[in-house]
Amino acid sequence: MEDADSSHQEYIIRREVLDESRLDVVAQKGKWTHKPTVGERMKEMLRCSVPRLKDIVLTWIPVLAWLPKYPFRENIIGDLISGCSVGIMHLPQGMAYALLASLRPVLGLYSSLYPVLVYFIFGTSRHISVGTFAVISIMVGSVTEKLAPDSSFYVNGTNGTEGLDITARDSYRTQVACSLTVLAGIFQILLGVVRFGFVVTYLSEPLVRGYTTASACHVCVSQLKYLFGVTPDRFTGPLSLIYTIVDICKLLPQTRVPELVVSLVSLTILIIVKEINGCYRRKLPLPIPIELIVVVGATIITYFCGLRSEYLVDVVGEIPSGLKVPRAPDTTLFSKIIGDAFAVAIVGYAISISLGKTFGLKHGYKVDSNQELVAIGLCNAIGGFFRCYAVTSSLSRSLVQESTGGKTQVAGVVSSVIVLITVLKIGSLFEDLPKAVLSTIVFVNLKGMFKQFMDVPLLWRTNKVDLLVWLVTFVSTILLNLDMGLAVSIGFSILTVIFKTQLPRYSILGNVPGTDLYLDIEAYKEAKEIPGIKIFRSSATINFTNSEMYLESLQEKVSPSWFIFSFSDLICADKEKCMFKLNNRKNSQNGMVLSVTSTVPNLSGKGHVNWAYHADRITSDSDSDTYEDITAVSQSVEEWKNSNCRSGTHSIILDVSMTSSVDTVTVNTLKNIFRDFGDVGVAIYLAGCQGCVVEQMERANFFSESIPKNLLFVSVHDAVLHILEKQEKVEIDLPYDTQM
């Protein structure tokens, strides 16, 4: 029993009631920190010194900061093992993902070599593996096939037949892919230089996961032609995925049995060994490199069994040995691919930074989002000159790099050495590798993405809005393709944020007896309203988008028993008729509140006016007759406001602790609330104003003789105690000593 009682700690606070004016005195508000002027900041930026130059260099080239301090004995073994493991994965994945981009497999090997070395120099994450990735590859492939379709490269043969000029097609597709990659890298570098790394925050996790899941579906459909050995037509635009599936189904009777057998055997072996790696990953020192084993085995079997010549199995073909000299991209293509390049830049960065942040949090080091944007941009911009296509980090390779003991990006250098040896010496040995085997490797590596379908039931239980974002992203990407689907999903995600600001929760707060806690009376049974005091709170910040809704909810919640009329009822040409309406309502109701939220007719008959934008809505009108009518109404209100309003609510506290900033509309809205409720004898108080909000109010001339600063209180409890003392009703259970 004693243990149960001791688990509830108590504390007692004893202090004076603090309004904003008194708080400035007690807390000694002042300018204790000097903010540099624009001129001083410019001088600091232009100031050149050795320490400053060193900081700049180490910031932009992180390898100079950590490589001299590299703990060789502690890390080298883990980095070597990790680099070898990742390098072995790079070989089959690079060639397989190049097919997704509709490029020659050797370009996938180039993309697994140069960008890794660039990231070693400029990257800040120690564990991610940069290189080819399925989603980015399929995005590149959609562009290369759109600008360089097969139909554009048919030539007439000597005997009158048409043939596909594969060499010319692949060469032009390489130009398109490299130009796209360089332009995407330029976008990423520019965004990183202007410190725009926060742009990824607009890609929420449900959006990214829904997008990658839909992209995995596109990847699967694009690889079905290799599995079945058929050649479907190419479709572009909305619903192209559906048309492709229908066309493949029509071509199923033409399935080539040898390639189907190769696909099924490879797929079975890969799935079984992948599951073994997953089940025994803690016991195995290294995961079984089944992808490389399957690639080598399939190449040997195809070569010695003559599958290419006898059964016409489609193989990779020529893989040139050696490295190519750098070549400038075709800048004339930039205007055609600018939208696709920006989409590739954003998606690639989003995937990379999400993985980098994950490993950074796990291992306790900082990943600079802006520098990561520059690093990935340089990987693409420089790689594009060396026939690489767009890259990002890979989840599967990054997990292997971390789980096999990798500590730094030295592991990336080791993996690059393995890829380099393959490109220089042994790449040509894979010329007889069936494309169907590479397709099965792609299929198996999509397992993690397809597991993201489990997000749907999880989001259904946790957050319906995030579920809606996930579903809209998935469906739009499936139906509208990768580029338009991304645009639609981002637009919808932003709309949900706007809707959240437009649909906040408005609540009336009540006091938990014996404490200074004020909770929603609809959610907490013990929260009791204080007689005569209404405490109103919004769950969202008040701004021009929801100020009118704030007023309507305030009017509805704080005065449900009063009669509320709008200016549209008072503004009429006949003064006697207008006063008749007022007298009838006055006789049948206990009180009234002037509504400033109604969108009322303009007195000149020129549309509607939102009074929240006008500091003085009565005198701003030039219609003298209407002014006299409203003046008469105001005089009538003055005659009976005390007798009616004093019998009910006499004070309203606006809890604005959730408001982080105020704009002009908000300031005018609050002024109108103070004036209009004051006209009917109801006092308005603000509670919980943040310091920055108070400063904004001061600059906007919010405070005046009618709205003094002592109407702002540090907390709701301070405001309540002040009101009760003013009303001489301190007998209510709200002690100045608050025990919790």
XYZ file of C-alpha atoms in Angstrom, residues 154-710:
557
model
C 13.863 0.333 -87.196
C 15.889 0.319 -90.410
C 15.342 -1.365 -93.771
C 17.524 -4.387 -94.472
C 19.110 -5.369 -97.756
C 16.329 -7.847 -98.538
C 13.555 -5.377 -97.790
C 12.933 -6.467 -94.221
C 13.028 -4.167 -91.249
C 15.456 -4.655 -88.396
C 16.029 -2.945 -85.057
C 19.255 -0.975 -84.850
C 20.109 -1.955 -81.288
C 23.461 -0.166 -81.298
C 21.982 3.196 -82.245
C 19.096 2.767 -79.830
C 21.321 1.899 -76.874
C 23.684 4.752 -77.692
C 20.885 7.321 -77.728
C 19.320 5.885 -74.574
C 22.680 6.248 -72.875
C 22.767 9.919 -73.872
C 19.268 10.434 -72.494
C 20.060 8.660 -69.211
C 23.331 10.543 -68.706
C 21.709 13.905 -69.460
C 18.891 13.110 -67.043
C 21.407 12.101 -64.380
C 23.518 15.252 -64.746
C 20.461 17.520 -64.634
C 19.102 15.722 -61.555
C 22.512 16.117 -59.908
C 22.561 19.833 -60.693
C 19.156 20.222 -59.060
C 20.371 18.398 -55.955
C 23.577 20.449 -55.724
C 21.723 23.743 -56.070
C 19.190 22.748 -53.421
C 21.995 21.707 -51.098
C 23.988 24.913 -51.607
C 20.982 27.075 -50.693
C 20.411 24.869 -47.609
C 17.160 23.480 -48.953
C 17.561 20.039 -47.428
C 14.302 20.411 -45.537
C 12.431 19.928 -48.841
C 12.347 16.229 -48.050
C 10.008 16.965 -45.133
C 7.238 17.474 -47.675
C 7.615 13.804 -48.567
C 6.056 12.152 -45.551
C 6.841 8.553 -44.681
C 3.420 7.248 -45.838
C 3.932 9.066 -49.147
C 7.420 7.640 -49.694
C 6.362 4.117 -48.739
C 3.250 4.241 -50.888
C 5.276 5.587 -53.801
C 8.002 2.955 -53.528
C 5.391 0.200 -53.255
C 3.687 1.382 -56.427
C 7.103 1.697 -58.074
C 7.803 -1.925 -57.148
C 4.654 -2.893 -59.056
C 5.940 -0.989 -62.093
C 9.282 -2.786 -61.732
C 7.630 -6.198 -61.638
C 5.507 -5.546 -64.701
C 8.509 -4.245 -66.629
C 10.397 -7.491 -65.942
C 7.618 -9.905 -66.905
C 8.662 -9.798 -70.549
C 12.045 -11.280 -69.653
C 10.544 -14.004 -67.491
C 8.143 -15.182 -70.189
C 10.288 -14.345 -73.189
C 7.631 -12.200 -74.860
C 7.775 -8.743 -76.432
C 4.773 -6.595 -75.450
C 4.031 -3.232 -77.000
C 5.248 -0.128 -75.195
C 2.579 2.124 -73.701
C 2.991 5.628 -72.323
C 0.822 7.993 -70.336
C -1.923 7.240 -67.829
C -3.011 3.601 -67.443
C 0.077 2.399 -69.332
C 0.731 -0.161 -66.586
C -2.748 -1.625 -67.025
C -2.377 -1.752 -70.803
C 0.998 -3.495 -70.456
C -0.437 -6.157 -68.147
C -3.305 -6.785 -70.562
C -0.896 -7.063 -73.493
C 1.356 -9.502 -71.621
C -1.666 -11.650 -70.772
C -2.562 -11.781 -74.455
C 0.985 -12.866 -75.292
C 1.145 -15.650 -72.685
C 0.376 -18.359 -75.285
C 3.623 -17.293 -76.991
C 5.698 -17.858 -73.843
C 9.157 -19.229 -74.574
C 9.525 -22.350 -72.455
C 13.369 -22.310 -72.124
C 13.377 -18.798 -70.663
C 10.446 -19.617 -68.385
C 12.309 -22.663 -67.062
C 15.454 -20.590 -66.468
C 13.353 -17.987 -64.640
C 11.552 -20.487 -62.404
C 14.732 -22.351 -61.455
C 16.603 -19.145 -60.658
C 13.648 -17.721 -58.760
C 13.286 -20.872 -56.651
C 16.966 -20.975 -55.731
C 17.085 -17.271 -54.879
C 13.988 -17.388 -52.667
C 15.145 -20.460 -50.733
C 18.649 -19.172 -50.039
C 17.380 -15.661 -49.240
C 15.091 -17.167 -46.609
C 17.996 -19.147 -45.176
C 20.037 -15.944 -44.976
C 17.166 -14.270 -43.153
C 16.578 -17.093 -40.688
C 20.243 -17.625 -39.838
C 21.579 -14.105 -40.240
C 22.807 -14.065 -36.619
C 24.688 -17.347 -37.007
C 26.180 -16.772 -40.444
C 29.374 -14.686 -40.432
C 28.459 -13.460 -43.923
C 25.243 -13.804 -45.908
C 25.464 -16.380 -48.668
C 26.158 -14.429 -51.899
C 23.437 -16.322 -53.708
C 22.903 -13.624 -56.333
C 26.494 -13.847 -57.505
C 26.393 -17.651 -57.345
C 23.267 -17.745 -59.510
C 24.775 -15.286 -61.995
C 27.995 -17.296 -62.335
C 26.161 -20.628 -62.465
C 23.632 -19.452 -65.050
C 26.407 -17.994 -67.223
C 28.391 -21.247 -67.146
C 25.341 -23.407 -67.892
C 24.240 -21.155 -70.742
C 27.693 -21.166 -72.305
C 28.413 -24.894 -72.120
C 24.861 -26.083 -72.844
C 24.432 -23.778 -75.805
C 21.201 -22.228 -74.539
C 21.900 -19.057 -76.519
C 22.410 -20.784 -79.888
C 20.127 -23.800 -79.625
C 17.186 -22.411 -77.610
C 17.590 -18.722 -78.477
C 17.640 -17.671 -74.825
C 17.989 -13.865 -74.598
C 21.322 -13.004 -72.966
C 23.083 -9.858 -71.807
C 25.351 -9.668 -74.835
C 28.581 -7.786 -75.225
C 30.055 -6.228 -72.086
C 33.019 -4.074 -73.101
C 36.085 -4.245 -70.893
C 37.817 -1.137 -69.635
C 36.657 2.335 -68.718
C 35.337 4.968 -71.083
C 36.596 8.512 -71.348
C 34.222 11.100 -69.851
C 31.716 12.669 -72.202
C 29.628 15.802 -71.762
C 25.849 15.291 -71.641
C 23.566 16.397 -74.431
C 22.261 19.715 -73.095
C 19.654 19.952 -75.859
C 17.726 17.241 -74.018
C 17.444 19.270 -70.799
C 14.252 21.023 -71.862
C 12.571 17.668 -72.518
C 13.557 16.012 -69.255
C 13.546 18.867 -66.722
C 10.408 17.649 -64.940
C 11.592 14.035 -64.813
C 15.020 15.150 -63.591
C 13.527 17.096 -60.702
C 11.357 14.116 -59.731
C 14.396 11.803 -59.812
C 16.378 14.313 -57.728
C 13.729 14.587 -55.016
C 12.883 10.872 -54.788
C 16.538 9.840 -54.833
C 17.401 12.279 -52.056
C 14.369 11.273 -49.988
C 15.364 7.596 -50.076
C 19.006 8.350 -49.311
C 18.456 10.762 -46.416
C 15.844 8.532 -44.788
C 18.303 5.635 -44.715
C 21.155 7.890 -43.614
C 19.141 9.366 -40.741
C 18.079 5.889 -39.649
C 21.645 4.583 -39.385
C 22.827 7.854 -37.871
C 20.310 7.611 -35.033
C 21.125 3.943 -34.482
C 24.883 4.473 -34.210
C 24.891 7.937 -32.667
C 26.353 10.259 -35.279
C 24.991 13.231 -37.200
C 23.988 13.113 -40.843
C 23.920 16.594 -42.412
C 20.834 16.736 -44.634
C 22.135 19.634 -46.736
C 25.557 18.069 -47.252
C 23.870 14.782 -48.163
C 21.947 16.648 -50.835
C 25.218 18.020 -52.212
C 26.916 14.613 -51.987
C 24.166 12.747 -53.875
C 24.046 15.594 -56.382
C 27.789 15.300 -57.040
C 27.452 11.526 -57.386
C 24.914 12.064 -60.150
C 26.459 15.139 -61.788
C 29.966 13.653 -61.958
C 28.735 10.136 -62.682
C 26.703 11.372 -65.639
C 29.939 12.330 -67.406
C 31.211 8.749 -66.994
C 28.103 7.016 -68.435
C 26.441 6.436 -65.061
C 22.722 6.823 -64.560
C 20.969 8.236 -61.476
C 21.828 6.595 -58.160
C 20.732 6.649 -54.567
C 21.246 4.455 -51.511
C 19.980 0.868 -51.470
C 18.265 -0.583 -48.419
C 19.432 -4.157 -49.014
C 23.077 -3.238 -49.618
C 23.108 -0.732 -46.750
C 21.803 -3.359 -44.346
C 24.507 -5.783 -45.472
C 27.175 -3.091 -45.163
C 26.101 -2.366 -41.590
C 25.407 -5.942 -40.442
C 28.749 -7.319 -41.689
C 30.752 -4.913 -39.563
C 31.140 -1.844 -41.767
C 32.080 1.232 -39.764
C 32.904 3.883 -42.380
C 32.734 4.557 -46.108
C 36.073 2.770 -46.499
C 33.805 -0.219 -47.084
C 32.439 1.637 -50.115
C 35.946 2.044 -51.526
C 36.564 -1.690 -51.124
C 33.319 -2.504 -52.944
C 34.331 -0.110 -55.731
C 37.615 -1.960 -56.154
C 35.712 -5.214 -56.694
C 33.465 -3.564 -59.289
C 36.512 -1.997 -60.971
C 38.226 -5.368 -61.293
C 35.053 -6.760 -62.824
C 34.779 -3.936 -65.347
C 38.458 -4.118 -66.339
C 39.055 -7.859 -66.464
C 36.149 -10.223 -65.983
C 33.087 -8.292 -67.181
C 33.187 -9.960 -70.600
C 32.763 -13.369 -68.957
C 29.122 -12.501 -68.208
C 28.127 -11.990 -71.836
C 26.197 -15.289 -71.869
C 24.196 -14.434 -68.748
C 20.425 -14.804 -69.478
C 18.411 -11.651 -68.944
C 15.767 -13.792 -67.257
C 18.204 -14.457 -64.397
C 18.739 -10.742 -63.876
C 14.965 -10.277 -63.825
C 14.583 -12.879 -61.076
C 17.230 -11.032 -59.040
C 15.142 -7.875 -59.392
C 11.988 -9.741 -58.331
C 13.542 -11.202 -55.207
C 15.032 -7.882 -54.112
C 11.580 -6.288 -54.218
C 10.403 -8.386 -51.276
C 11.019 -5.582 -48.791
C 8.974 -3.132 -50.830
C 6.046 -5.484 -51.165
C 6.069 -5.958 -47.395
C 5.021 -2.325 -47.232
C 1.490 -3.436 -48.107
C 1.284 -4.264 -44.399
C 1.257 -0.505 -43.800
C -2.405 -0.450 -44.805
C -3.868 -2.308 -41.781
C -1.402 -0.577 -39.461
C -2.363 2.894 -40.690
C -6.046 1.956 -40.544
C -5.640 1.390 -36.818
C -3.397 4.381 -36.128
C -4.029 7.285 -38.518
C -6.708 7.443 -41.201
C -5.231 10.571 -42.830
C -1.851 8.889 -43.325
C -3.675 5.860 -44.709
C -5.438 8.103 -47.201
C -2.101 9.627 -48.255
C -0.628 6.128 -48.705
C -3.577 4.910 -50.783
C -3.823 8.028 -52.951
C -0.070 7.896 -53.598
C -0.203 4.207 -54.488
C -3.247 4.438 -56.751
C -2.130 7.628 -58.521
C 1.343 6.199 -59.153
C -0.108 2.955 -60.491
C -2.593 4.680 -62.787
C -0.730 7.856 -63.782
C 2.855 6.560 -63.913
C 5.794 7.584 -61.768
C 6.149 11.261 -62.695
C 2.511 12.355 -62.601
C 1.800 10.051 -59.680
C 4.499 11.755 -57.606
C 3.119 15.201 -58.426
C -0.427 14.180 -57.519
C 0.656 12.528 -54.277
C 2.698 15.558 -53.152
C -0.221 17.854 -53.962
C -2.616 15.655 -52.020
C -0.229 15.441 -49.058
C -0.027 19.239 -48.913
C -3.823 19.433 -49.099
C -4.105 17.198 -46.027
C -1.915 19.652 -44.126
C -4.146 22.510 -45.250
C -7.267 20.594 -44.238
C -5.772 19.917 -40.810
C -5.347 23.647 -40.258
C -8.908 24.171 -41.455
C -10.335 21.462 -39.227
C -8.794 21.967 -35.780
C -10.427 20.784 -32.601
C -12.123 23.551 -30.638
C -12.884 22.793 -27.016
C -14.080 24.283 -23.769
C -11.756 23.613 -20.854
C -12.638 22.837 -17.280
C -10.589 22.713 -14.091
C -9.598 19.465 -12.392
C -10.425 20.256 -8.717
C -7.413 20.909 -6.521
C -4.993 21.361 -9.426
C -3.987 23.927 -12.022
C -4.908 21.547 -14.855
C -7.479 22.643 -17.443
C -8.742 19.883 -19.708
C -11.402 19.372 -22.355
C -14.716 18.895 -20.556
C -15.916 16.536 -23.278
C -12.914 14.239 -22.853
C -12.393 14.338 -19.068
C -15.207 13.696 -16.641
C -13.484 15.370 -13.686
C -12.857 18.589 -15.613
C -15.530 21.035 -14.408
C -16.406 24.412 -15.844
C -15.962 27.381 -13.543
C -19.234 29.314 -13.190
C -19.198 32.513 -15.194
C -15.932 31.710 -16.980
C -15.561 30.106 -20.389
C -12.101 28.828 -21.376
C -11.789 28.334 -25.126
C -8.899 26.585 -26.895
C -8.017 25.713 -30.476
C -5.763 22.762 -31.277
C -4.176 24.637 -34.197
C -2.468 27.965 -34.609
C -4.732 30.862 -35.585
C -4.040 32.431 -38.966
C -5.842 33.959 -41.920
C -6.984 30.543 -43.186
C -9.010 29.633 -40.109
C -9.644 32.904 -38.261
C -13.258 33.021 -39.402
C -13.809 29.432 -38.319
C -12.189 30.257 -34.976
C -14.698 33.047 -34.429
C -17.649 30.884 -35.395
C -16.587 28.107 -33.028
C -15.942 30.611 -30.233
C -19.381 32.058 -30.739
C -20.981 28.608 -30.792
C -19.189 27.106 -27.814
C -19.049 29.971 -25.350
C -22.612 31.196 -25.808
C -24.984 28.354 -26.724
C -27.720 29.815 -24.501
C -27.431 33.341 -25.818
C -29.102 34.617 -28.920
C -26.560 35.330 -31.619
C -27.394 37.668 -34.441
C -25.333 38.891 -37.326
C -24.919 42.278 -38.938
C -26.895 41.096 -41.918
C -29.976 41.081 -39.649
C -29.291 44.604 -38.400
C -28.451 46.340 -41.633
C -31.729 47.407 -43.188
C -33.097 50.541 -44.765
C -36.036 50.826 -42.389
C -34.813 51.858 -38.926
C -38.138 51.061 -37.262
C -38.232 47.593 -38.791
C -34.649 46.985 -37.682
C -35.404 48.094 -34.126
C -38.536 45.954 -34.148
C -36.369 42.895 -34.854
C -34.050 43.850 -32.051
C -36.813 44.453 -29.507
C -38.509 41.140 -30.352
C -35.271 39.259 -29.849
C -34.422 41.194 -26.702
C -37.711 40.294 -25.120
C -37.428 36.585 -25.881
C -33.744 36.026 -25.101
C -31.504 36.389 -22.071
C -28.582 38.031 -23.864
C -26.832 38.635 -27.091
C -23.407 38.645 -28.697
C -22.471 40.552 -31.803
C -21.131 38.178 -34.435
C -18.051 39.279 -36.304
C -17.767 36.035 -38.209
C -20.697 36.439 -40.511
C -19.918 37.221 -44.077
C -22.281 40.132 -44.416
C -23.534 42.071 -47.423
C -21.555 45.139 -48.319
C -23.574 48.227 -47.496
C -22.995 49.568 -50.962
C -24.258 46.382 -52.521
C -20.880 45.364 -53.896
C -20.439 41.831 -52.691
C -19.421 40.575 -49.227
C -16.964 41.778 -46.634
C -15.012 39.688 -44.145
C -14.920 41.894 -41.051
C -11.827 40.152 -39.737
C -9.821 42.256 -42.203
C -11.169 45.599 -40.933
C -10.105 47.241 -37.709
C -13.201 49.445 -37.561
C -16.071 48.020 -39.526
C -18.737 50.595 -38.564
C -17.008 53.892 -39.276
C -15.378 52.568 -42.423
C -18.734 52.632 -44.208
C -19.957 55.782 -45.888
C -23.674 55.024 -45.715
C -24.915 57.512 -43.122
C -28.380 55.989 -42.775
C -27.017 52.552 -41.982
C -24.553 54.105 -39.556
C -27.473 55.685 -37.690
C -29.281 52.344 -37.615
C -26.286 50.540 -36.101
C -25.730 53.404 -33.665
C -29.337 53.058 -32.489
C -28.872 49.338 -32.076
C -25.674 49.890 -30.103
C -27.470 52.314 -27.798
C -30.201 49.734 -27.248
C -27.567 47.120 -26.494
C -25.968 49.451 -23.962
C -29.279 49.813 -22.102
C -29.755 46.163 -21.319
C -26.334 44.504 -21.646
C -25.543 44.659 -17.917
C -28.796 43.149 -16.709
C -28.716 40.252 -19.141
C -25.063 39.342 -19.626
C -24.053 39.631 -15.996
C -26.456 36.844 -15.132
C -24.450 34.318 -17.186
C -20.911 34.241 -18.527
C -18.966 37.326 -17.544
C -15.447 36.337 -18.695
C -13.912 34.410 -21.553
C -10.342 33.139 -21.540
C -8.774 32.368 -24.907
C -6.050 29.772 -24.504
C -3.668 30.628 -27.352
C -0.781 28.459 -26.224
C -1.004 26.482 -29.486
C -0.550 29.620 -31.591
C 3.045 29.993 -32.745
C 2.644 33.208 -34.750
C 0.023 35.806 -35.597
C -0.642 37.575 -38.867
C -2.543 40.777 -39.612
C -5.865 38.978 -39.950
C -5.395 37.248 -36.588
C -4.567 40.537 -34.855
C -7.652 42.241 -36.304
C -9.776 39.228 -35.410
C -8.645 39.323 -31.787
C -9.269 43.074 -31.672
C -12.810 42.502 -32.890
C -13.365 39.818 -30.253
C -12.222 42.154 -27.475
C -14.384 45.004 -28.754
C -17.570 43.111 -29.559
C -17.711 40.968 -26.450
C -16.771 44.037 -24.428
C -19.781 45.828 -25.900
C -22.075 43.302 -24.214
C -20.204 43.270 -20.897
C -18.107 40.131 -21.375
C -14.406 40.468 -20.496
C -11.862 38.761 -22.760
C -8.503 37.476 -21.548
C -5.618 35.775 -23.361
C -3.569 33.031 -21.742
C -0.440 31.139 -22.691
C 0.907 33.589 -25.274
C 4.388 32.638 -26.389
C 7.025 35.340 -26.214
C 7.368 35.567 -29.986
C 3.593 35.980 -30.322
C 3.580 38.844 -27.801
C 6.368 40.567 -29.738
C 4.402 40.191 -32.971
C 1.340 41.662 -31.292
C 3.358 44.621 -30.069
C 4.694 45.306 -33.550
C 1.140 45.087 -34.935
C -0.103 47.690 -32.398
C -2.452 45.194 -30.797
C -2.190 46.682 -27.324
C -3.962 49.929 -26.565
C -5.925 51.609 -23.797
C -8.901 49.353 -24.524
C -6.699 46.220 -24.709
C -3.960 46.679 -22.109
C -1.116 44.233 -21.782
C -2.330 43.102 -18.357
